[in-house]
Structures are given as C-alpha cells and as structure tokens.
C-alpha cells in the first residue's frame, strides 16, 4: 500500500474512533464487576456453571464504549464516562431509561442500523447477552456443545418465549383457567401428608422485575413442580425425615482404605478434618476406639463436651498420606493410590446433618444402621431401574463414558483408579439423578408430541439444567461446608475435579439449598431477568472459531474472551455435565449430542497431555489462536472494532497472544486493565494469581509498514513512560502491573506489519516483551523505593523487592520467575543454593523470608538481602550486639537505601506475614540501631 493510501486509511479510522479507544472508567467498572460476583439472584452465573464467565458489568460497559463515538470535548467525556459507570451497575441491568439512551446512541453511531456483533468464543454468553441488551444484532458461537446449550437458555429462549408469542398453546394463555394442581409433596408431621394449595399454573405476577405475563417462566415453574412431585413419590423412602420431623440435608461420608500394618489391618476413614460446624457454633466429630472398633461421637456446642486434647483440624489424611486411628501406622501416598487402583478402598457413612422447623442452625447425629440399610436398598433399586431404562433410552442410563486418566485436571488423572464418569457418584446419587431425568424425559416426549415443540424444548432444557445442578451438588466430590451457608459445597469449587477424601451427599428434596426446588428457583430468577433484555434472540452457532460460518466483512464489532493458553480445559470439565445432558435432553438436540463426549481435538487450549508435550501444546495453541484472530479479521467489516479480553499470569501465555495478534493483521489501538475478581478466590491463595484482565481494543484497518527495532523500542519507552504512570495512579499493582504494561505495549508494536532489527531478523513477541518487562521493572523499583535509591541497590535486592511486590509469598512457575530475574540482570538458574533464599520446588520457585532461614546459613552474608535476613533473625533473638556487628561489617547499618528497601518490602506484604512483623519491629527502632552502628564503628576507629 502506498503511503498516501495508508495515511488516508488511518485518517478514516480516526474518524471512527470509539470511546473505548480514548478513555474508560477502569476503576469504577472493575468495582461493579467485582461486586456483581456476589449477586445470587437473577444473575447469569446462577443458571448453569460455566468457567471464567466475563462479568456482565464489564461486558455491558465494554460493548457500549466500543460502539459509541469518542468524546468531542472534556465536558462530553465526563458525561459519557459517568453514564458508563451508571450503566455498569447491577441494579441498572434492566433500567429501561438508561438502556434506551444507550441503544439510541449506538444506533446513531452505526448509521441508524443495529450493529452486528459477534463473540466467536462466547462460552457462558456474557458479551452476546449484553450486546443484545444494548439493541445490537447479536451472534454467539462456541465449539463446545454444553456452552451452546447454555447460550440458548441464556439469550434465545427467554427472549423468544418470555412474553406472549405467536403460536403459544391455548392452555398457556393467561386468560384461561389454569389446570388443576397436582398433589403437593407432603411433609411428615403427624403421620399423614399435608395438602397445600398449589399456585395457579400460569401466574402473570411471577418474576420480581415485571408483572408482564411470562409463559416460559410459568411453564418451567409448573413442570418443575410436577417433576418434583413425581420424583418424590419414588425417592421419598431414601431420604426419610427423622421421627421428630428433622429433614436430612447432608450425609457425611469418608472414603476408606485398610491399614497396611500387618498386625492391624483395620479400616482407616480418610478425613481431611473433623469439623461439622465452626464459627458461631463449634461442633465436630470425635473419633475414638472402643473395644477394638472405631466409633464417632458428636462433640462441641449443644453436644458432648469437646475433649481438651482434641483438635478437629487434624484429620487422618493429608496429600494422600493416611494415618491409622487404631495403631498409628502411616500409609504413604503412593500406597494409598495403589489401594484405590486395586479397588481396595471403600466408603463409610459417618454422620447426618439435619434441619428442623423453628430450630436455628443444623442438627447433627451419628449415622445409624437404619441409615446404612436405606442406602443399601437404594443400591438394589438402582440396579433394577438401570436394567429397566436401558432399552427405553437406548443407552446406559448411568454415565459409563470414560474419563481421561492422563489429564491431571480431573481426579481420573490423579492416579486413584477413576476411569468412568459414573464413579463420581454414589448409588443413591445415581438413583436420584436418573429418576429426575426419567421424569423430565417423560414430560418432554409427551408434550413435544402434542404441544408447541420448540416451546417445550425450551422448557425441557431448563428442567435438564435443574438436573445438572443436582449433579453439581450431588457428586462424591462435594465437601461439607462447616463454616456455614448451605452446607454442601458444589463439585466445582474450583476449575478442576480434584480428589476429595470425605464428602457430603446432599438431599435433592432439601427446600433450602442444593436441591431441586432451589435449582428451579434459580432458573426462574434468570428467566425473569433475561426476558426483559430484548424481544429478539441471539443467533447462536456451534463452530470452531477458526472456521466461522459467516461471510467476509459481516460484523461491525467482535467482542470476545478467547481461551487463556492453558488456564482452563473447558472440554474436560464440561464432560461432567455433557454425560447427564445427553441422557436428559440429548434426543432433543441430536446436533449437539452426537459424540460420546465433548469434542476435544479442535479445542483451542495448550494441553500438554492431549497434544503430546508442552512444546507441541504451545505450537498448537499459537497456530489455532492465530487462525481464530485471522477469522476475526476476515469477518470484521473494514474499520470494524474488536475487543479481546485476556488474562494469563505467565509471560509465555502473553507471547502466544501477541504473536497471534501480530500475525492476524488486527491493529491494536488501546488496552485497559480491569480488576474484575473477588478477593480470596481459591486459586489466589497459594500460587501467584492475577486480579486484572486486559481488555485489548483492535481494528481492522491498514497497518504501518515494517518498523525497525531500535525506533520501535524508543517509541515503546516513551509510550510506557506515560502509560505506566497512569497505571500506577490507578492502583494497579504486583503481577497485574506487568501484565497491564504488556497490554499497553501492544499498542506500539501491534500497529506495525512486522518489527525487524537492522540485521534483517524479524523480532517476535518474546524479545519485545522482555523489553516491556525491563522498562516496567525499572519504573516499579523507582516507585516502590520512592525514587532516588533504585540505582543504589544490587540486582539481587532489586529482584527480591520486585518479587515481594509482584508475588508476595506465593509459589511462582520457574519460567515466569526467571523472566523477572532477567529483567533485573540475573539468571535464576544460577541463584539456587543450599543456603540461599531462592528455592526451587518442582516446577515452582519460592522466595524464602528470614523466618525460613537459619543463622548458621548466614555466617558470611554479602548481599543486602542476606544481611537484612541475618539482622532480622538476630533482632528476633535479642542478640543486639551481633546484629549491630553484622550491619556494620557490611556497611549497611547507616545506609539509607538499606532501610528504604526494608520499608518497601514491609509495605508489599500482608499484615499477617511473619516477615512483615519482623521488618516492622526492626524498623521501629531504626534510629537507635543507626546510633549503635555509629558508636560501634567509632570505637573500631579508635582501636
């Protein structure tokens, strides 16, 4: 392209500048997104599990900012910024006044025609839903069939059937008398079932946000109750109430192995701990050997007194190492796994948690022989029911599909002998699930044959989602939540399926939590909310993002959240739901459930197990992501805009993303970091994790020709000087600061067709990102040390300060840690030593604080950090003269830089950190220390 045409193209692109390319209320939208994750009623996340779903607040704000013009002046900028903040609030999700304004502005910006917006990796559907809410012609696409089904229930069915529609069955019309209510599930009180009046079949007042008639919501509510009644008739005997009317809500089980001590051989119940309740009430299971048998008692508040020498935190198993309560023998982890593989493990029902009307809190009792007999009867009934349903369904009603025994993301890959999905459920759980499925299938078959087929397909889908919720709260990977709440924790407490030693079995008829009634209630809340978003559905497709079923130049915008390198194996995890959905409604969606399990070969993820090693996995992900971005480029209109969200803590993940963007021809015009996470999430507690996602804005527009590396690096330095200051002022810190710097840097080198050095070598992302980290490191050290002292500290001290600021006390993958070391002029592989503070733990690196070191290992400290650690240990022991000597010998006792580094490290650590407490105590007496050092050195000079 000639320079003239190129300039013209870029001028035209500037005329189309959108608000997100000029400004974005990062902090406020981040706060709204984090707050939204606490919403439990009517939120998209309550409909069905989907991992790493984007917050609606950020998705809505991003869509609006990407589809409306940049401000003309400061006044317009402020008004629009304030409007985005207001629009992103959860309580304004269906504020029609705000939405109408947003829709009008988007329509005007697009020439009076609703813009076509696509998410090629739509997953849980946040972006397509919010584009739909803002009046766009919205499209969703995903490779995963479970995701496609979730999308249909999220933004197709509520919009089609959430209000009176053409072809609605006569019996569904609100002016007709509802059908008689079925028999209500009774409650055992005085020996007979209590009859309660059933609400009308189609109640136009249902739905907290609207009184408009909602046929879909009413139908799901009605048939949900019908399923409950029918399933209860068959399953009531397996979840009986106690004679006093108490309802079981959790059965506490422990897996077991035999003790390997030849003189013992007793059963070891594998329990991570013995708490039943902790906090407001403290209640535990107390194990004791009585006449050679292991018994349990409930002890604590309102029960037997808790023995003084008993700590319920200490269970019988930790990291597969088990301890026998009879003889004290220890079974190593490898042997424990072998016992499971050889089918020598078992399970033991230990206790039951119950609720009772007018009684606050849960009641606990030890499991009885009757409880065990009931469970064994469920095993027998399951066998009979399985044989009966197999020919009717044309498949085994129990999921006999294989699990991936090589992938460590699921328990099947952890070496415990799990090989099939059915093994994640006990017999009573399987009986319950196939009974509920049977009732849903009966409704679907009968009603779809005789009524509006598409409408009842939608109704059956929500009922199937209720079963998925029962499966989530009804597997043997569920934990008992002894700190309160609903009791049973769902299977997916994290984005994996780990081994669970003791588990909690939920009662599907618990009306308060983890049961069918709450599942249908969650469905109804979402339907009520989603029905108000639009009267037009999203157009959803199942396809790979590398081969989209759309013509060139079709979309005005693409808003997407692509896979994050190796973060989540969606296909492996969603098999958990796929195997049950295939049985409940798979016959209604043959196009989605034609394969034994979720398709995996085309999934864009770096999976070393699936792809034959880490190098091949990286190559696969790189190539596939590049093709996906090239498809994005192909289907975008000229000057079309794309927002790509990315969040990966490793530089390797970012290198792949940057190279893919560079090869796609998309031109990055802006990048914003959004902190969308809640504090204390599971994966942030031990290893380093990010809070921020980077929202990268790109265009389909002409690129600059080749940029030469030296020029680009100078441009990068100037660009980051301004950007890093702004990020610092926004409060972006730690690992998020470096990742945000990468996002900002893409704006510079992403606008060139290629970057080349003067020797003719193409410069790829790894070299460019090394420069970014170096620039960001220098800036961060200056800011952390408050300027003036950065040049006075050693590379090792610089590395230590940055580590604490960046990762705190967490474990960090070696590759990532080494890149941080390189930015400080160090090779991490040369820094490991027996007595040093940098330790390698398998593929991770840990930075020891003074509390993790010994004085004997610090006889001759030379670097600032070693001297600091020695001084802190001596200070803690009260060996003051030795501490003063150590500081004086190395010349740090009067060094302002030394104390500034100590203060900086303290400021980066949490209040509970032992290292911080030592530093703060030492620094509190800094003046006296310096005086003593001066006195010691003066005496030395006199001598």
XYZ file of N, CA and C in Angstrom, residues 748-930:
549
model
N 1.865 -0.231 20.697
C 3.004 0.286 19.931
C 3.410 -0.678 18.840
N 3.852 -1.885 19.231
C 4.376 -2.763 18.186
C 3.283 -3.495 17.422
N 2.023 -3.424 17.908
C 0.933 -4.056 17.168
C 0.486 -3.295 15.940
N 0.912 -2.052 15.806
C 0.464 -1.278 14.646
C 1.383 -1.451 13.444
N 2.480 -2.211 13.626
C 3.401 -2.462 12.517
C 3.136 -3.844 11.918
N 3.258 -3.920 10.597
C 3.093 -5.197 9.920
C 4.126 -6.191 10.428
N 5.326 -5.693 10.710
C 6.353 -6.506 11.331
C 7.402 -5.583 11.938
N 8.144 -6.105 12.897
C 9.245 -5.361 13.508
C 10.529 -6.118 13.182
N 11.523 -5.379 12.683
C 12.748 -6.010 12.204
C 13.954 -5.279 12.791
N 15.006 -6.062 13.129
C 16.229 -5.396 13.570
C 17.085 -5.070 12.339
N 18.190 -4.388 12.569
C 18.998 -3.914 11.433
C 19.776 -5.040 10.746
N 19.702 -6.236 11.326
C 20.329 -7.385 10.678
C 19.327 -8.165 9.839
N 18.099 -7.637 9.771
C 17.078 -8.282 8.950
C 16.292 -9.372 9.651
N 16.463 -9.534 10.962
C 15.734 -10.560 11.719
C 14.380 -10.018 12.166
N 13.344 -10.826 11.989
C 12.022 -10.437 12.467
C 12.001 -10.571 13.996
N 11.596 -9.514 14.656
C 11.538 -9.502 16.124
C 10.150 -9.967 16.557
N 10.120 -11.038 17.339
C 8.842 -11.601 17.776
C 8.531 -11.166 19.204
N 7.431 -11.673 19.707
C 6.897 -11.191 20.982
C 7.843 -11.418 22.145
N 8.588 -12.536 22.151
C 9.423 -12.820 23.315
C 10.447 -11.713 23.560
N 11.057 -11.217 22.482
C 12.050 -10.147 22.619
C 11.387 -8.827 22.980
N 10.258 -8.548 22.379
C 9.551 -7.300 22.673
C 9.065 -7.279 24.121
N 8.549 -8.413 24.600
C 8.032 -8.456 25.964
C 9.156 -8.404 26.988
N 10.337 -8.872 26.622
C 11.495 -8.720 27.501
C 11.810 -7.242 27.720
N 11.694 -6.451 26.641
C 11.897 -5.011 26.764
C 10.822 -4.386 27.653
N 9.589 -4.837 27.468
C 8.480 -4.292 28.255
C 8.713 -4.564 29.740
N 9.096 -5.793 30.061
C 9.314 -6.129 31.467
C 10.469 -5.326 32.057
N 11.509 -5.130 31.276
C 12.650 -4.347 31.760
C 12.243 -2.909 32.046
N 11.487 -2.303 31.128
C 11.025 -0.926 31.318
C 10.099 -0.845 32.535
N 9.171 -1.810 32.634
C 8.217 -1.807 33.745
C 8.927 -2.064 35.072
N 9.949 -2.920 35.051
C 10.718 -3.211 36.267
C 11.412 -1.960 36.789
N 12.080 -1.248 35.900
C 12.783 -0.030 36.311
C 11.813 0.985 36.896
N 10.668 1.117 36.252
C 9.678 2.074 36.749
C 9.173 1.646 38.131
N 8.837 0.346 38.260
C 8.257 -0.135 39.512
C 9.228 0.012 40.673
N 10.515 -0.323 40.460
C 11.503 -0.210 41.540
C 11.625 1.238 41.998
N 11.652 2.167 41.052
C 11.734 3.588 41.416
C 10.532 4.008 42.253
N 9.357 3.539 41.844
C 8.156 3.918 42.582
C 8.104 3.254 43.962
N 8.463 1.980 44.010
C 8.421 1.258 45.287
C 9.377 1.876 46.298
N 10.550 2.247 45.819
C 11.568 2.837 46.714
C 11.454 4.356 46.795
N 10.407 4.893 46.183
C 10.137 6.335 46.248
C 11.268 7.161 45.643
N 11.800 6.652 44.515
C 12.829 7.370 43.738
C 14.133 7.555 44.528
N 15.184 7.838 43.818
C 16.435 8.229 44.452
C 17.311 7.100 44.941
N 16.738 5.901 45.157
C 17.534 4.826 45.735
C 17.623 3.610 44.817
N 16.892 3.640 43.720
C 16.857 2.469 42.847
C 18.234 2.109 42.330
N 19.060 3.113 42.065
C 20.381 2.850 41.492
C 21.367 2.331 42.532
N 21.028 2.458 43.822
C 21.979 2.100 44.865
C 21.865 0.654 45.330
N 20.875 -0.066 44.853
C 20.700 -1.429 45.354
C 21.192 -2.436 44.328
N 21.580 -3.614 44.829
C 22.139 -4.655 43.975
C 21.039 -5.300 43.134
N 21.414 -5.976 42.045
C 20.405 -6.698 41.249
C 19.611 -7.699 42.084
N 20.276 -8.386 43.039
C 19.576 -9.366 43.856
C 18.553 -8.694 44.774
N 18.930 -7.558 45.349
C 17.991 -6.825 46.194
C 16.826 -6.298 45.368
N 17.115 -5.832 44.171
C 16.073 -5.363 43.262
C 15.103 -6.513 42.957
N 15.660 -7.681 42.687
C 14.845 -8.859 42.390
C 13.964 -9.213 43.586
N 14.528 -9.176 44.790
C 13.773 -9.537 45.987
C 12.608 -8.575 46.221
N 12.896 -7.279 46.083
C 11.851 -6.265 46.270
C 10.723 -6.473 45.268
N 11.098 -6.672 44.008
C 10.079 -6.867 42.971
C 9.285 -8.145 43.194
N 9.952 -9.196 43.641
C 9.253 -10.451 43.907
C 8.180 -10.252 44.975
N 8.580 -9.634 46.080
C 7.607 -9.436 47.154
C 6.444 -8.552 46.694
N 6.749 -7.528 45.916
C 5.695 -6.632 45.422
C 4.810 -7.338 44.402
N 5.447 -8.167 43.580
C 4.758 -8.824 42.481
C 3.980 -10.048 42.936
N 4.629 -10.921 43.732
C 4.048 -12.210 44.069
C 3.805 -12.427 45.554
N 4.267 -11.508 46.390
C 4.133 -11.726 47.827
C 4.941 -12.934 48.250
N 4.291 -13.889 48.934
C 4.974 -15.087 49.408
C 4.509 -16.331 48.667
N 3.919 -16.135 47.485
C 3.344 -17.246 46.722
C 4.401 -18.005 45.929
N 4.039 -19.224 45.562
C 4.835 -20.002 44.619
C 4.651 -19.423 43.221
N 5.711 -19.480 42.417
C 5.664 -18.915 41.062
C 6.293 -19.928 40.101
N 5.681 -20.178 38.944
C 6.303 -21.077 37.962
C 7.708 -20.602 37.605
N 8.632 -21.561 37.425
C 10.029 -21.211 37.181
C 10.198 -20.282 35.988
N 9.513 -20.575 34.895
C 9.687 -19.769 33.684
C 9.339 -18.310 33.940
N 8.264 -18.100 34.686
C 7.833 -16.733 34.975
C 8.814 -16.056 35.930
N 9.268 -16.785 36.942
C 10.226 -16.234 37.897
C 11.543 -15.873 37.211
N 11.949 -16.700 36.267
C 13.209 -16.453 35.572
C 13.129 -15.209 34.706
N 11.960 -14.941 34.133
C 11.806 -13.729 33.326
C 11.911 -12.478 34.198
N 11.370 -12.553 35.401
C 11.509 -11.423 36.322
C 12.985 -11.248 36.697
N 13.687 -12.359 36.906
C 15.118 -12.279 37.231
C 15.907 -11.654 36.090
N 15.585 -12.046 34.849
C 16.277 -11.484 33.684
C 16.116 -9.973 33.619
N 14.931 -9.492 33.981
C 14.706 -8.046 33.932
C 15.559 -7.306 34.955
N 16.087 -8.056 35.937
C 16.977 -7.470 36.939
C 18.441 -7.805 36.661
N 18.708 -8.415 35.508
C 20.077 -8.754 35.144
C 20.580 -10.023 35.776
N 19.682 -10.930 36.167
C 20.072 -12.174 36.823
C 19.608 -13.379 36.018
N 20.351 -14.473 36.130
C 19.927 -15.764 35.595
C 19.513 -16.606 36.792
N 18.224 -16.883 36.915
C 17.709 -17.528 38.112
C 18.325 -18.907 38.328
N 18.636 -19.612 37.237
C 19.170 -20.966 37.368
C 20.520 -20.974 38.079
N 21.191 -19.822 38.138
C 22.493 -19.726 38.804
C 22.360 -19.283 40.258
N 21.153 -19.028 40.695
C 20.969 -18.446 42.036
C 20.561 -19.469 43.085
N 20.251 -20.702 42.664
C 19.842 -21.708 43.640
C 21.056 -22.211 44.419
N 20.930 -22.243 45.710
C 22.000 -22.777 46.546
C 21.388 -23.322 47.831
N 22.139 -24.166 48.499
C 21.633 -24.808 49.705
C 21.285 -23.793 50.775
N 22.078 -22.752 50.903
C 21.886 -21.787 51.987
C 21.190 -20.506 51.538
N 20.826 -20.414 50.250
C 20.243 -19.182 49.733
C 18.762 -19.042 50.028
N 18.195 -17.917 49.627
C 16.780 -17.668 49.898
C 15.890 -17.961 48.692
N 16.469 -18.368 47.557
C 15.687 -18.726 46.378
C 15.660 -20.244 46.281
N 14.475 -20.835 46.376
C 14.340 -22.279 46.414
C 13.440 -22.772 45.281
N 13.852 -23.860 44.667
C 13.062 -24.478 43.601
C 12.261 -25.632 44.186
N 10.946 -25.616 43.955
C 10.057 -26.679 44.412
C 9.345 -27.248 43.192
N 9.894 -28.334 42.650
C 9.412 -28.923 41.400
C 9.470 -27.866 40.305
N 8.303 -27.554 39.699
C 8.331 -26.570 38.611
C 8.112 -25.148 39.102
N 8.096 -24.978 40.427
C 7.837 -23.671 41.015
C 9.083 -23.128 41.723
N 9.037 -21.838 42.009
C 10.096 -21.179 42.763
C 9.462 -20.479 43.965
N 10.124 -20.579 45.102
C 9.671 -19.883 46.311
C 10.792 -18.984 46.812
N 10.421 -17.813 47.286
C 11.374 -16.871 47.861
C 11.245 -16.930 49.380
N 12.288 -17.433 50.050
C 12.243 -17.541 51.500
C 12.392 -16.177 52.155
N 11.643 -15.975 53.225
C 11.852 -14.826 54.080
C 12.823 -15.198 55.184
N 13.130 -14.280 56.080
C 14.088 -14.593 57.161
C 13.622 -15.760 58.021
N 12.298 -15.875 58.206
C 11.772 -16.938 59.062
C 11.997 -18.327 58.478
N 12.320 -18.402 57.193
C 12.570 -19.693 56.567
C 14.044 -20.051 56.498
N 14.879 -19.243 57.134
C 16.330 -19.460 57.055
C 16.918 -19.677 58.463
N 18.163 -20.146 58.484
C 18.854 -20.400 59.749
C 20.080 -19.495 59.855
N 20.388 -19.077 61.053
C 21.558 -18.209 61.263
C 22.846 -18.902 60.825
N 22.881 -20.237 60.977
C 24.087 -20.970 60.581
C 24.368 -20.844 59.090
N 23.299 -20.609 58.320
C 23.457 -20.476 56.861
C 23.854 -19.057 56.462
N 23.973 -18.161 57.441
C 24.247 -16.756 57.146
C 25.530 -16.286 57.848
N 26.521 -17.163 57.904
C 27.779 -16.820 58.577
C 28.495 -15.667 57.887
N 28.438 -15.663 56.557
C 29.194 -14.650 55.820
C 28.299 -13.983 54.774
N 27.265 -13.243 55.223
C 26.333 -12.625 54.276
C 26.995 -11.469 53.536
N 26.741 -11.384 52.235
C 27.350 -10.320 51.441
C 26.311 -9.424 50.781
N 25.284 -10.026 50.201
C 24.274 -9.208 49.534
C 23.350 -8.547 50.567
N 22.731 -7.450 50.159
C 21.871 -6.687 51.064
C 20.777 -7.550 51.684
N 20.144 -8.420 50.914
C 19.034 -9.217 51.439
C 19.529 -10.236 52.456
N 20.664 -10.871 52.200
C 21.220 -11.802 53.189
C 21.530 -11.098 54.498
N 22.120 -9.905 54.406
C 22.426 -9.131 55.616
C 21.125 -8.758 56.335
N 20.133 -8.372 55.582
C 18.849 -7.996 56.179
C 18.239 -9.190 56.905
N 18.246 -10.362 56.265
C 17.692 -11.543 56.910
C 18.445 -11.895 58.188
N 19.769 -11.808 58.161
C 20.552 -12.111 59.352
C 20.238 -11.113 60.462
N 20.152 -9.844 60.100
C 19.849 -8.818 61.102
C 18.481 -9.053 61.739
N 17.501 -9.441 60.927
C 16.149 -9.671 61.446
C 16.111 -10.880 62.371
N 16.834 -11.934 62.035
C 16.865 -13.116 62.898
C 17.567 -12.811 64.221
N 18.641 -12.049 64.171
C 19.347 -11.669 65.405
C 18.491 -10.736 66.250
N 17.769 -9.831 65.590
C 16.878 -8.917 66.316
C 15.786 -9.710 67.032
N 15.245 -10.715 66.340
C 14.184 -11.527 66.927
C 14.690 -12.272 68.160
N 15.947 -12.740 68.121
C 16.514 -13.497 69.230
C 17.055 -12.597 70.337
N 17.027 -11.279 70.108
C 17.525 -10.352 71.114
C 19.034 -10.252 71.147
N 19.692 -10.746 70.113
C 21.165 -10.697 70.061
C 21.584 -9.386 69.392
N 21.462 -8.320 70.136
C 21.578 -6.975 69.576
C 23.001 -6.641 69.125
N 23.983 -7.004 69.940
C 25.361 -6.660 69.585
C 25.788 -7.386 68.310
N 25.360 -8.652 68.178
C 25.668 -9.396 66.957
C 24.978 -8.771 65.748
N 23.740 -8.287 65.948
C 23.007 -7.638 64.861
C 23.719 -6.372 64.408
N 24.155 -5.556 65.368
C 24.855 -4.307 65.040
C 26.148 -4.617 64.296
N 26.839 -5.650 64.733
C 28.104 -6.021 64.078
C 27.860 -6.470 62.635
N 26.801 -7.275 62.428
C 26.501 -7.754 61.073
C 26.201 -6.584 60.143
N 25.465 -5.593 60.633
C 25.139 -4.426 59.812
C 26.373 -3.572 59.558
N 27.194 -3.441 60.565
C 28.384 -2.597 60.447
C 29.428 -3.225 59.533
N 29.605 -4.564 59.654
C 30.633 -5.250 58.873
C 30.429 -5.084 57.373
N 29.183 -5.045 56.930
C 28.897 -4.954 55.502
C 28.517 -3.542 55.064
N 28.589 -2.596 55.983
C 28.371 -1.200 55.625
C 26.927 -0.817 55.398
N 25.982 -1.632 55.924
C 24.567 -1.334 55.695
C 23.916 -0.623 56.873
N 24.587 -0.571 58.012
C 23.968 -0.028 59.216
C 23.528 1.406 59.094
N 24.250 2.206 58.303
C 23.888 3.629 58.147
C 23.397 3.932 56.734
N 23.150 2.889 55.939
C 22.736 3.068 54.547
C 21.244 3.375 54.461
N 20.921 4.558 53.944
C 19.508 4.913 53.773
C 18.828 3.961 52.796
N 19.551 3.521 51.762
C 18.980 2.592 50.790
C 18.577 1.279 51.468
N 19.393 0.796 52.429
C 19.088 -0.446 53.131
C 17.750 -0.335 53.858
N 17.559 0.748 54.588
C 16.318 0.908 55.339
C 15.131 1.179 54.406
N 15.392 1.840 53.303
C 14.309 2.090 52.346
C 13.851 0.766 51.710
N 14.799 -0.119 51.423
C 14.441 -1.429 50.880
C 13.633 -2.223 51.915
N 14.086 -2.204 53.167
C 13.362 -2.911 54.226
C 11.935 -2.385 54.355
N 11.778 -1.071 54.301
C 10.453 -0.469 54.397
C 9.590 -0.847 53.205
N 10.201 -0.853 52.019
C 9.458 -1.190 50.799
C 8.965 -2.628 50.840
N 9.798 -3.537 51.308
C 9.381 -4.934 51.409
C 8.217 -5.069 52.383
N 8.311 -4.402 53.509
C 7.233 -4.447 54.502
C 5.915 -3.967 53.910
N 5.969 -2.906 53.126
C 4.751 -2.324 52.558
C 4.073 -3.243 51.555
N 4.835 -4.169 50.975
C 4.254 -5.056 49.969
C 3.615 -6.302 50.575
N 3.892 -6.591 51.840
C 3.450 -7.848 52.443
C 2.161 -7.657 53.247
N 1.337 -8.712 53.358
C 0.098 -8.613 54.141
C 0.380 -8.522 55.633
N -0.588 -8.044 56.383
C -0.408 -7.810 57.816
C -0.040 -9.081 58.568
N -0.565 -10.230 58.126
C -0.317 -11.473 58.854
C 1.041 -12.098 58.548
N 1.801 -11.510 57.628
C 3.090 -12.073 57.236
C 4.096 -11.988 58.377
N 4.774 -13.109 58.660
C 5.808 -13.126 59.699
C 6.962 -12.207 59.303
N 7.327 -12.206 58.028
C 8.419 -11.350 57.581
C 8.075 -9.881 57.814
N 6.835 -9.509 57.532
C 6.426 -8.112 57.747
C 6.523 -7.737 59.220
N 6.115 -8.639 60.090
C 6.170 -8.351 61.525
C 7.607 -8.149 61.989
N 8.523 -8.973 61.478
C 9.928 -8.802 61.818
C 10.471 -7.472 61.305
N 10.136 -7.156 60.056
C 10.602 -5.899 59.466
C 10.070 -4.695 60.230
N 8.787 -4.727 60.557
C 8.181 -3.579 61.247
C 8.788 -3.394 62.634
N 9.040 -4.511 63.326
C 9.662 -4.409 64.646
C 11.076 -3.847 64.557
N 11.833 -4.333 63.591
C 13.199 -3.862 63.389
C 13.216 -2.381 63.023
N 12.326 -1.985 62.099
C 12.318 -0.599 61.617
C 11.827 0.377 62.675
N 11.029 -0.112 63.617
C 10.534 0.779 64.675
C 11.689 1.321 65.522
N 12.775 0.548 65.625
C 13.934 1.013 66.395
C 15.095 1.408 65.508
N 14.776 1.840 64.298
C 15.823 2.153 63.321
C 16.813 3.216 63.831
N 16.316 4.287 64.404
C 17.205 5.369 64.858
C 18.216 4.868 65.880
N 17.741 4.053 66.802
C 18.630 3.528 67.837
C 19.663 2.591 67.210
N 19.225 1.792 66.246
C 20.150 0.880 65.564
C 21.269 1.666 64.898
N 20.885 2.741 64.190
C 21.898 3.542 63.494
C 22.880 4.177 64.489
